[in-house]
Amino acid sequence: MKFFSFLLLFFFSLQNFAGNHPEWGPTGHRTIGDIAQKHLSHKAQKNIDKILKGYSLAFVSTFGDDIKSDSRYRKFSVWHYVNYPFGITYKESVKNPAGDVVTGIEKCIQILKDKNTSPQDQEFYLKLLVHLVGDLHQPLHVGLADDKGGNDFQVRWFNKGTNLHRLWDSDMIEKYNMSYTELSDNMVDPSKEWIQAKEQGSVDQWADEIHLIAEKVYQSATIGQKLGYRYSYDHFETVRQQLYIAGIRLAKILNDIYG
Ligand code: ADE
Ligand code: ZN
Ligand code: ZN
């Protein structure tokens, strides 16, 4: 019995070491879902409630990660990010034939707009869409291929080892120790004009905008650097802004499909 629990523990820790932590953590994704929920039209809200059987966008937002360990869904793992060099646009970049976060979002939208999509697929691709629009707005999900979007860029965070990617996925957010509702309730609502401007554009144009932020994120630290409060002061506003923009763009997409 003892031996088995040891084995179990061993394999679980192996999994943790082997896997990168490749998304906004749950708090980031749920914050985005909650912000989007507040910007849905009444009609979209009703249609989405039916498909998600009453579960909120925040609740289903982590689905994309939950299915990652299931080999049946392996083909979706490249849909969570896109990497291309700085100085060029997504359109100019060499595409992964297996897809990326831009084509993944476009595919979800296309499937959800199709009247012939089965109820099971509607639920599946809606949950995936909520997740992927979130991932797109984590700057390092639109980063460089060499270091896997900062996953191989080691830094120290309050004297613990981490990497630049994980810092932006979750370490900075977790340090605040706020729930997703606290985070989403404490967003200062910008003007209608600002929101409308952010809703404009295509998914690949959004990727290019986020790619520029990623370029700054790469310049924000050096390999092995010790980071702490100073880094949060300088960058947590960008995190909050990205969570907010992801939320309103997700709502825009969903209002277009279901509104
Ligand atoms: N794997 C390779 N590149 C990645 C990225 N930008 N984000 C997450 N996982 C990745
Ligand atoms: Zn993801
Ligand atoms: Zn990530």
PDB file of C-alpha atoms and ligand atoms in Angstrom:
ATOM      1  CA  MET A   1       0.000   0.000   0.000  1.00  0.00           C
ATOM      2  CA  LYS A   2       2.748   2.410   1.015  1.00  0.00           C
ATOM      3  CA  PHE A   3       4.658   1.407  -2.080  1.00  0.00           C
ATOM      4  CA  PHE A   4       1.712   2.184  -4.332  1.00  0.00           C
ATOM      5  CA  SER A   5       1.155   5.597  -2.894  1.00  0.00           C
ATOM      6  CA  PHE A   6       4.842   6.254  -3.367  1.00  0.00           C
ATOM      7  CA  LEU A   7       4.584   5.184  -6.999  1.00  0.00           C
ATOM      8  CA  LEU A   8       1.544   7.381  -7.529  1.00  0.00           C
ATOM      9  CA  LEU A   9       3.281  10.354  -5.968  1.00  0.00           C
ATOM     10  CA  PHE A  10       6.324   9.689  -8.107  1.00  0.00           C
ATOM     11  CA  PHE A  11       4.350   9.674 -11.351  1.00  0.00           C
ATOM     12  CA  PHE A  12       2.377  12.750 -10.465  1.00  0.00           C
ATOM     13  CA  SER A  13       5.514  14.708  -9.699  1.00  0.00           C
ATOM     14  CA  LEU A  14       7.102  13.438 -12.917  1.00  0.00           C
ATOM     15  CA  GLN A  15       4.128  14.793 -14.825  1.00  0.00           C
ATOM     16  CA  ASN A  16       4.545  18.140 -13.147  1.00  0.00           C
ATOM     17  CA  PHE A  17       8.204  18.325 -14.039  1.00  0.00           C
ATOM     18  CA  ALA A  18       7.744  17.126 -17.592  1.00  0.00           C
ATOM     19  CA  GLY A  19       4.916  19.435 -18.557  1.00  0.00           C
ATOM     20  CA  ASN A  20       5.279  23.102 -19.178  1.00  0.00           C
ATOM     21  CA  HIS A  21       2.514  25.158 -17.656  1.00  0.00           C
ATOM     22  CA  PRO A  22       1.151  26.350 -20.877  1.00  0.00           C
ATOM     23  CA  GLU A  23      -1.803  28.644 -20.133  1.00  0.00           C
ATOM     24  CA  TRP A  24      -3.109  31.460 -18.048  1.00  0.00           C
ATOM     25  CA  GLY A  25      -3.735  29.683 -14.764  1.00  0.00           C
ATOM     26  CA  PRO A  26      -7.350  28.955 -13.785  1.00  0.00           C
ATOM     27  CA  THR A  27      -7.738  32.391 -12.141  1.00  0.00           C
ATOM     28  CA  GLY A  28      -6.776  34.226 -15.333  1.00  0.00           C
ATOM     29  CA  HIS A  29      -9.101  32.160 -17.506  1.00  0.00           C
ATOM     30  CA  ARG A  30     -12.017  32.509 -15.068  1.00  0.00           C
ATOM     31  CA  THR A  31     -11.532  36.282 -14.823  1.00  0.00           C
ATOM     32  CA  ILE A  32     -11.767  36.531 -18.619  1.00  0.00           C
ATOM     33  CA  GLY A  33     -14.905  34.346 -18.627  1.00  0.00           C
ATOM     34  CA  ASP A  34     -16.515  36.502 -15.945  1.00  0.00           C
ATOM     35  CA  ILE A  35     -15.734  39.777 -17.750  1.00  0.00           C
ATOM     36  CA  ALA A  36     -17.150  38.338 -20.990  1.00  0.00           C
ATOM     37  CA  GLN A  37     -20.303  37.159 -19.184  1.00  0.00           C
ATOM     38  CA  LYS A  38     -20.991  40.731 -18.048  1.00  0.00           C
ATOM     39  CA  HIS A  39     -20.763  42.011 -21.636  1.00  0.00           C
ATOM     40  CA  LEU A  40     -23.127  39.477 -23.239  1.00  0.00           C
ATOM     41  CA  SER A  41     -26.405  40.577 -24.783  1.00  0.00           C
ATOM     42  CA  HIS A  42     -29.563  39.178 -23.191  1.00  0.00           C
ATOM     43  CA  LYS A  43     -30.215  36.920 -26.165  1.00  0.00           C
ATOM     44  CA  ALA A  44     -26.649  35.608 -26.331  1.00  0.00           C
ATOM     45  CA  GLN A  45     -26.779  34.925 -22.588  1.00  0.00           C
ATOM     46  CA  LYS A  46     -29.924  32.822 -23.002  1.00  0.00           C
ATOM     47  CA  ASN A  47     -28.587  30.822 -25.950  1.00  0.00           C
ATOM     48  CA  ILE A  48     -25.278  30.170 -24.217  1.00  0.00           C
ATOM     49  CA  ASP A  49     -27.021  29.120 -20.980  1.00  0.00           C
ATOM     50  CA  LYS A  50     -28.828  26.437 -22.961  1.00  0.00           C
ATOM     51  CA  ILE A  51     -25.656  25.084 -24.567  1.00  0.00           C
ATOM     52  CA  LEU A  52     -23.643  25.161 -21.326  1.00  0.00           C
ATOM     53  CA  LYS A  53     -26.576  23.828 -19.275  1.00  0.00           C
ATOM     54  CA  GLY A  54     -26.419  26.813 -16.954  1.00  0.00           C
ATOM     55  CA  TYR A  55     -22.673  26.702 -16.292  1.00  0.00           C
ATOM     56  CA  SER A  56     -20.978  30.107 -16.484  1.00  0.00           C
ATOM     57  CA  LEU A  57     -18.262  31.119 -18.946  1.00  0.00           C
ATOM     58  CA  ALA A  58     -15.899  31.347 -15.953  1.00  0.00           C
ATOM     59  CA  PHE A  59     -16.724  27.759 -15.013  1.00  0.00           C
ATOM     60  CA  VAL A  60     -16.031  26.323 -18.473  1.00  0.00           C
ATOM     61  CA  SER A  61     -13.025  28.550 -19.240  1.00  0.00           C
ATOM     62  CA  THR A  62     -10.411  26.012 -18.077  1.00  0.00           C
ATOM     63  CA  PHE A  63     -11.868  23.208 -20.194  1.00  0.00           C
ATOM     64  CA  GLY A  64      -9.164  23.606 -22.853  1.00  0.00           C
ATOM     65  CA  ASP A  65      -6.542  22.635 -20.260  1.00  0.00           C
ATOM     66  CA  ASP A  66      -8.640  19.947 -18.616  1.00  0.00           C
ATOM     67  CA  ILE A  67      -8.712  17.892 -21.828  1.00  0.00           C
ATOM     68  CA  LYS A  68      -4.990  18.265 -22.515  1.00  0.00           C
ATOM     69  CA  SER A  69      -3.950  15.117 -20.665  1.00  0.00           C
ATOM     70  CA  ASP A  70      -6.465  13.076 -22.683  1.00  0.00           C
ATOM     71  CA  SER A  71      -4.763  11.618 -25.755  1.00  0.00           C
ATOM     72  CA  ARG A  72      -8.026  11.750 -27.759  1.00  0.00           C
ATOM     73  CA  TYR A  73      -7.675  15.539 -27.801  1.00  0.00           C
ATOM     74  CA  ARG A  74      -3.977  15.733 -28.665  1.00  0.00           C
ATOM     75  CA  LYS A  75      -4.598  17.504 -31.961  1.00  0.00           C
ATOM     76  CA  PHE A  76      -5.877  20.551 -30.068  1.00  0.00           C
ATOM     77  CA  SER A  77      -2.672  21.104 -28.077  1.00  0.00           C
ATOM     78  CA  VAL A  78      -1.126  23.390 -30.735  1.00  0.00           C
ATOM     79  CA  TRP A  79      -4.296  25.504 -30.771  1.00  0.00           C
ATOM     80  CA  HIS A  80      -3.273  27.229 -27.532  1.00  0.00           C
ATOM     81  CA  TYR A  81      -0.491  29.435 -28.915  1.00  0.00           C
ATOM     82  CA  VAL A  82       1.307  30.770 -31.990  1.00  0.00           C
ATOM     83  CA  ASN A  83       4.986  31.649 -32.316  1.00  0.00           C
ATOM     84  CA  TYR A  84       6.608  33.859 -34.959  1.00  0.00           C
ATOM     85  CA  PRO A  85       9.608  36.194 -35.179  1.00  0.00           C
ATOM     86  CA  PHE A  86       9.345  39.831 -34.081  1.00  0.00           C
ATOM     87  CA  GLY A  87       9.185  42.364 -36.898  1.00  0.00           C
ATOM     88  CA  ILE A  88       6.790  40.384 -39.087  1.00  0.00           C
ATOM     89  CA  THR A  89       3.029  39.905 -38.990  1.00  0.00           C
ATOM     90  CA  TYR A  90       1.051  36.730 -38.392  1.00  0.00           C
ATOM     91  CA  LYS A  91      -0.008  36.793 -42.063  1.00  0.00           C
ATOM     92  CA  GLU A  92       3.643  36.890 -43.176  1.00  0.00           C
ATOM     93  CA  SER A  93       4.722  34.115 -40.805  1.00  0.00           C
ATOM     94  CA  VAL A  94       5.260  30.446 -41.644  1.00  0.00           C
ATOM     95  CA  LYS A  95       2.202  28.602 -40.336  1.00  0.00           C
ATOM     96  CA  ASN A  96       2.108  25.378 -38.372  1.00  0.00           C
ATOM     97  CA  PRO A  97       0.122  23.018 -40.651  1.00  0.00           C
ATOM     98  CA  ALA A  98      -1.397  21.490 -37.499  1.00  0.00           C
ATOM     99  CA  GLY A  99      -2.938  24.872 -36.640  1.00  0.00           C
ATOM    100  CA  ASP A 100      -2.375  27.516 -33.969  1.00  0.00           C
ATOM    101  CA  VAL A 101      -4.380  29.767 -31.653  1.00  0.00           C
ATOM    102  CA  VAL A 102      -5.484  32.050 -34.524  1.00  0.00           C
ATOM    103  CA  THR A 103      -6.772  29.285 -36.795  1.00  0.00           C
ATOM    104  CA  GLY A 104      -8.109  27.449 -33.717  1.00  0.00           C
ATOM    105  CA  ILE A 105     -10.309  30.410 -32.751  1.00  0.00           C
ATOM    106  CA  GLU A 106     -11.440  30.858 -36.368  1.00  0.00           C
ATOM    107  CA  LYS A 107     -12.297  27.157 -36.611  1.00  0.00           C
ATOM    108  CA  CYS A 108     -14.361  27.268 -33.390  1.00  0.00           C
ATOM    109  CA  ILE A 109     -16.296  30.316 -34.664  1.00  0.00           C
ATOM    110  CA  GLN A 110     -16.971  28.643 -38.004  1.00  0.00           C
ATOM    111  CA  ILE A 111     -18.222  25.433 -36.340  1.00  0.00           C
ATOM    112  CA  LEU A 112     -20.425  27.348 -33.869  1.00  0.00           C
ATOM    113  CA  LYS A 113     -22.010  29.429 -36.649  1.00  0.00           C
ATOM    114  CA  ASP A 114     -22.874  26.284 -38.614  1.00  0.00           C
ATOM    115  CA  LYS A 115     -26.544  25.357 -38.130  1.00  0.00           C
ATOM    116  CA  ASN A 116     -25.728  21.674 -38.697  1.00  0.00           C
ATOM    117  CA  THR A 117     -23.320  21.384 -35.748  1.00  0.00           C
ATOM    118  CA  SER A 118     -24.505  18.744 -33.238  1.00  0.00           C
ATOM    119  CA  PRO A 119     -25.386  19.795 -29.666  1.00  0.00           C
ATOM    120  CA  GLN A 120     -22.323  17.897 -28.355  1.00  0.00           C
ATOM    121  CA  ASP A 121     -19.998  19.748 -30.737  1.00  0.00           C
ATOM    122  CA  GLN A 122     -21.637  23.065 -29.920  1.00  0.00           C
ATOM    123  CA  GLU A 123     -20.825  22.529 -26.263  1.00  0.00           C
ATOM    124  CA  PHE A 124     -17.291  21.285 -26.974  1.00  0.00           C
ATOM    125  CA  TYR A 125     -16.270  24.088 -29.355  1.00  0.00           C
ATOM    126  CA  LEU A 126     -17.910  26.813 -27.278  1.00  0.00           C
ATOM    127  CA  LYS A 127     -15.929  25.756 -24.210  1.00  0.00           C
ATOM    128  CA  LEU A 128     -12.770  25.560 -26.314  1.00  0.00           C
ATOM    129  CA  LEU A 129     -13.408  29.018 -27.810  1.00  0.00           C
ATOM    130  CA  VAL A 130     -13.781  30.596 -24.346  1.00  0.00           C
ATOM    131  CA  HIS A 131     -10.415  29.106 -23.420  1.00  0.00           C
ATOM    132  CA  LEU A 132      -8.544  29.978 -26.624  1.00  0.00           C
ATOM    133  CA  VAL A 133      -9.568  33.648 -26.741  1.00  0.00           C
ATOM    134  CA  GLY A 134      -8.108  33.797 -23.234  1.00  0.00           C
ATOM    135  CA  ASP A 135      -4.848  32.119 -24.231  1.00  0.00           C
ATOM    136  CA  LEU A 136      -4.423  34.441 -27.238  1.00  0.00           C
ATOM    137  CA  HIS A 137      -4.251  37.437 -24.877  1.00  0.00           C
ATOM    138  CA  GLN A 138      -1.430  36.061 -22.712  1.00  0.00           C
ATOM    139  CA  PRO A 139       1.434  37.881 -24.480  1.00  0.00           C
ATOM    140  CA  LEU A 140       3.784  34.889 -24.346  1.00  0.00           C
ATOM    141  CA  HIS A 141       1.212  32.747 -26.175  1.00  0.00           C
ATOM    142  CA  VAL A 142       2.126  34.935 -29.158  1.00  0.00           C
ATOM    143  CA  GLY A 143       5.870  34.750 -28.586  1.00  0.00           C
ATOM    144  CA  LEU A 144       8.984  33.180 -30.037  1.00  0.00           C
ATOM    145  CA  ALA A 145       9.440  29.545 -31.003  1.00  0.00           C
ATOM    146  CA  ASP A 146      13.073  29.228 -29.810  1.00  0.00           C
ATOM    147  CA  ASP A 147      12.240  29.256 -26.108  1.00  0.00           C
ATOM    148  CA  LYS A 148       8.668  27.978 -26.481  1.00  0.00           C
ATOM    149  CA  GLY A 149       7.065  31.316 -25.704  1.00  0.00           C
ATOM    150  CA  GLY A 150       9.322  31.903 -22.688  1.00  0.00           C
ATOM    151  CA  ASN A 151       8.893  28.422 -21.190  1.00  0.00           C
ATOM    152  CA  ASP A 152      12.680  27.933 -21.464  1.00  0.00           C
ATOM    153  CA  PHE A 153      13.419  31.475 -20.193  1.00  0.00           C
ATOM    154  CA  GLN A 154      14.299  30.738 -16.566  1.00  0.00           C
ATOM    155  CA  VAL A 155      13.910  33.479 -13.943  1.00  0.00           C
ATOM    156  CA  ARG A 156      13.469  33.628 -10.176  1.00  0.00           C
ATOM    157  CA  TRP A 157      10.229  34.844  -8.625  1.00  0.00           C
ATOM    158  CA  PHE A 158      10.429  35.727  -4.916  1.00  0.00           C
ATOM    159  CA  ASN A 159      13.425  33.393  -4.697  1.00  0.00           C
ATOM    160  CA  LYS A 160      11.729  30.435  -6.329  1.00  0.00           C
ATOM    161  CA  GLY A 161      12.607  29.078  -9.736  1.00  0.00           C
ATOM    162  CA  THR A 162      10.090  29.718 -12.506  1.00  0.00           C
ATOM    163  CA  ASN A 163      10.152  30.861 -16.126  1.00  0.00           C
ATOM    164  CA  LEU A 164       8.968  33.963 -17.943  1.00  0.00           C
ATOM    165  CA  HIS A 165       6.024  32.108 -19.464  1.00  0.00           C
ATOM    166  CA  ARG A 166       4.709  30.798 -16.170  1.00  0.00           C
ATOM    167  CA  LEU A 167       5.298  34.180 -14.544  1.00  0.00           C
ATOM    168  CA  TRP A 168       2.821  35.684 -17.027  1.00  0.00           C
ATOM    169  CA  ASP A 169       0.422  32.693 -17.022  1.00  0.00           C
ATOM    170  CA  SER A 170      -0.035  32.491 -13.291  1.00  0.00           C
ATOM    171  CA  ASP A 171       2.783  33.512 -10.877  1.00  0.00           C
ATOM    172  CA  MET A 172       2.035  37.243 -11.032  1.00  0.00           C
ATOM    173  CA  ILE A 173      -1.724  36.680 -10.747  1.00  0.00           C
ATOM    174  CA  GLU A 174      -1.434  34.185  -7.897  1.00  0.00           C
ATOM    175  CA  LYS A 175       0.810  36.559  -5.925  1.00  0.00           C
ATOM    176  CA  TYR A 176      -2.176  38.913  -5.613  1.00  0.00           C
ATOM    177  CA  ASN A 177      -4.188  36.126  -4.024  1.00  0.00           C
ATOM    178  CA  MET A 178      -7.452  37.488  -5.383  1.00  0.00           C
ATOM    179  CA  SER A 179     -10.363  35.375  -6.563  1.00  0.00           C
ATOM    180  CA  TYR A 180     -11.441  35.669 -10.169  1.00  0.00           C
ATOM    181  CA  THR A 181     -14.576  37.577  -9.151  1.00  0.00           C
ATOM    182  CA  GLU A 182     -12.497  40.040  -7.127  1.00  0.00           C
ATOM    183  CA  LEU A 183     -10.259  40.526 -10.150  1.00  0.00           C
ATOM    184  CA  SER A 184     -13.136  40.996 -12.583  1.00  0.00           C
ATOM    185  CA  ASP A 185     -15.130  43.248 -10.209  1.00  0.00           C
ATOM    186  CA  ASN A 186     -12.125  45.489  -9.692  1.00  0.00           C
ATOM    187  CA  MET A 187     -11.598  46.335 -13.339  1.00  0.00           C
ATOM    188  CA  VAL A 188     -12.179  50.019 -13.988  1.00  0.00           C
ATOM    189  CA  ASP A 189     -14.616  50.134 -16.880  1.00  0.00           C
ATOM    190  CA  PRO A 190     -13.098  52.169 -19.694  1.00  0.00           C
ATOM    191  CA  SER A 191     -15.135  54.384 -22.036  1.00  0.00           C
ATOM    192  CA  LYS A 192     -17.533  52.915 -24.608  1.00  0.00           C
ATOM    193  CA  GLU A 193     -15.274  54.299 -27.341  1.00  0.00           C
ATOM    194  CA  TRP A 194     -12.247  52.458 -25.961  1.00  0.00           C
ATOM    195  CA  ILE A 195     -14.195  49.206 -25.768  1.00  0.00           C
ATOM    196  CA  GLN A 196     -15.523  49.626 -29.303  1.00  0.00           C
ATOM    197  CA  ALA A 197     -12.029  50.304 -30.628  1.00  0.00           C
ATOM    198  CA  LYS A 198     -10.701  47.148 -28.953  1.00  0.00           C
ATOM    199  CA  GLU A 199     -13.553  45.052 -30.388  1.00  0.00           C
ATOM    200  CA  GLN A 200     -12.522  45.965 -33.932  1.00  0.00           C
ATOM    201  CA  GLY A 201     -10.202  43.907 -36.072  1.00  0.00           C
ATOM    202  CA  SER A 202      -9.645  40.302 -37.041  1.00  0.00           C
ATOM    203  CA  VAL A 203      -8.164  37.537 -34.913  1.00  0.00           C
ATOM    204  CA  ASP A 204      -4.809  37.743 -36.747  1.00  0.00           C
ATOM    205  CA  GLN A 205      -4.689  41.522 -36.193  1.00  0.00           C
ATOM    206  CA  TRP A 206      -5.272  40.918 -32.480  1.00  0.00           C
ATOM    207  CA  ALA A 207      -2.389  38.418 -32.547  1.00  0.00           C
ATOM    208  CA  ASP A 208      -0.101  41.090 -34.057  1.00  0.00           C
ATOM    209  CA  GLU A 209      -1.128  43.593 -31.356  1.00  0.00           C
ATOM    210  CA  ILE A 210      -0.378  41.018 -28.633  1.00  0.00           C
ATOM    211  CA  HIS A 211       2.891  40.050 -30.359  1.00  0.00           C
ATOM    212  CA  LEU A 212       4.112  43.642 -29.811  1.00  0.00           C
ATOM    213  CA  ILE A 213       3.380  43.302 -26.089  1.00  0.00           C
ATOM    214  CA  ALA A 214       5.282  39.997 -26.082  1.00  0.00           C
ATOM    215  CA  GLU A 215       8.294  41.808 -27.530  1.00  0.00           C
ATOM    216  CA  LYS A 216       8.275  44.161 -24.526  1.00  0.00           C
ATOM    217  CA  VAL A 217       7.812  41.240 -22.134  1.00  0.00           C
ATOM    218  CA  TYR A 218      10.952  39.582 -23.538  1.00  0.00           C
ATOM    219  CA  GLN A 219      12.834  42.836 -22.845  1.00  0.00           C
ATOM    220  CA  SER A 220      11.447  43.095 -19.300  1.00  0.00           C
ATOM    221  CA  ALA A 221      13.823  40.519 -17.789  1.00  0.00           C
ATOM    222  CA  THR A 222      17.121  38.753 -18.327  1.00  0.00           C
ATOM    223  CA  ILE A 223      17.752  35.042 -17.974  1.00  0.00           C
ATOM    224  CA  GLY A 224      18.159  34.041 -14.338  1.00  0.00           C
ATOM    225  CA  GLN A 225      17.062  37.473 -13.053  1.00  0.00           C
ATOM    226  CA  LYS A 226      15.576  37.728  -9.567  1.00  0.00           C
ATOM    227  CA  LEU A 227      12.126  39.258  -9.828  1.00  0.00           C
ATOM    228  CA  GLY A 228       9.635  40.370  -7.194  1.00  0.00           C
ATOM    229  CA  TYR A 229       7.490  43.356  -6.196  1.00  0.00           C
ATOM    230  CA  ARG A 230       9.201  45.769  -8.582  1.00  0.00           C
ATOM    231  CA  TYR A 231       8.281  43.534 -11.523  1.00  0.00           C
ATOM    232  CA  SER A 232       4.651  43.375 -10.397  1.00  0.00           C
ATOM    233  CA  TYR A 233       4.419  47.156 -10.054  1.00  0.00           C
ATOM    234  CA  ASP A 234       5.715  47.507 -13.595  1.00  0.00           C
ATOM    235  CA  HIS A 235       3.717  44.748 -15.283  1.00  0.00           C
ATOM    236  CA  PHE A 236       0.571  43.742 -13.412  1.00  0.00           C
ATOM    237  CA  GLU A 237      -1.398  46.521 -15.118  1.00  0.00           C
ATOM    238  CA  THR A 238      -0.577  44.885 -18.462  1.00  0.00           C
ATOM    239  CA  VAL A 239      -1.844  41.560 -17.124  1.00  0.00           C
ATOM    240  CA  ARG A 240      -5.095  43.165 -15.967  1.00  0.00           C
ATOM    241  CA  GLN A 241      -5.495  44.990 -19.256  1.00  0.00           C
ATOM    242  CA  GLN A 242      -4.997  41.774 -21.234  1.00  0.00           C
ATOM    243  CA  LEU A 243      -7.568  39.941 -19.077  1.00  0.00           C
ATOM    244  CA  TYR A 244     -10.035  42.750 -19.702  1.00  0.00           C
ATOM    245  CA  ILE A 245      -9.451  42.998 -23.464  1.00  0.00           C
ATOM    246  CA  ALA A 246      -9.761  39.206 -23.776  1.00  0.00           C
ATOM    247  CA  GLY A 247     -13.094  39.397 -21.922  1.00  0.00           C
ATOM    248  CA  ILE A 248     -14.638  42.076 -24.112  1.00  0.00           C
ATOM    249  CA  ARG A 249     -13.401  40.458 -27.329  1.00  0.00           C
ATOM    250  CA  LEU A 250     -14.789  37.100 -26.227  1.00  0.00           C
ATOM    251  CA  ALA A 251     -18.145  38.788 -25.526  1.00  0.00           C
ATOM    252  CA  LYS A 252     -18.022  40.456 -28.945  1.00  0.00           C
ATOM    253  CA  ILE A 253     -17.446  37.110 -30.695  1.00  0.00           C
ATOM    254  CA  LEU A 254     -20.215  35.426 -28.687  1.00  0.00           C
ATOM    255  CA  ASN A 255     -22.684  38.297 -29.289  1.00  0.00           C
ATOM    256  CA  ASP A 256     -21.976  37.957 -33.020  1.00  0.00           C
ATOM    257  CA  ILE A 257     -22.674  34.220 -32.952  1.00  0.00           C
ATOM    258  CA  TYR A 258     -25.575  34.076 -30.482  1.00  0.00           C
ATOM    259  CA  GLY A 259     -26.882  37.644 -30.109  1.00  0.00           C
TER     260      GLY A 259
HETATM  261  N1  ADE B   1       4.827  25.671 -26.601  1.00  0.00           N
HETATM  262  C1  ADE B   1       5.577  26.188 -27.588  1.00  0.00           C
HETATM  263  N2  ADE B   1       5.374  27.515 -27.710  1.00  0.00           N
HETATM  264  C2  ADE B   1       4.472  27.845 -26.765  1.00  0.00           C
HETATM  265  C3  ADE B   1       3.842  29.057 -26.404  1.00  0.00           C
HETATM  266  N3  ADE B   1       4.102  30.201 -27.030  1.00  0.00           N
HETATM  267  N4  ADE B   1       2.948  29.021 -25.414  1.00  0.00           N
HETATM  268  C4  ADE B   1       2.673  27.870 -24.791  1.00  0.00           C
HETATM  269  N5  ADE B   1       3.227  26.702 -25.065  1.00  0.00           N
HETATM  270  C5  ADE B   1       4.124  26.675 -26.066  1.00  0.00           C
HETATM  271 ZN    ZN B   2      -4.595  26.882 -23.082  1.00  0.00          ZN
HETATM  272 ZN    ZN B   3       0.626  29.598 -21.052  1.00  0.00          ZN
END
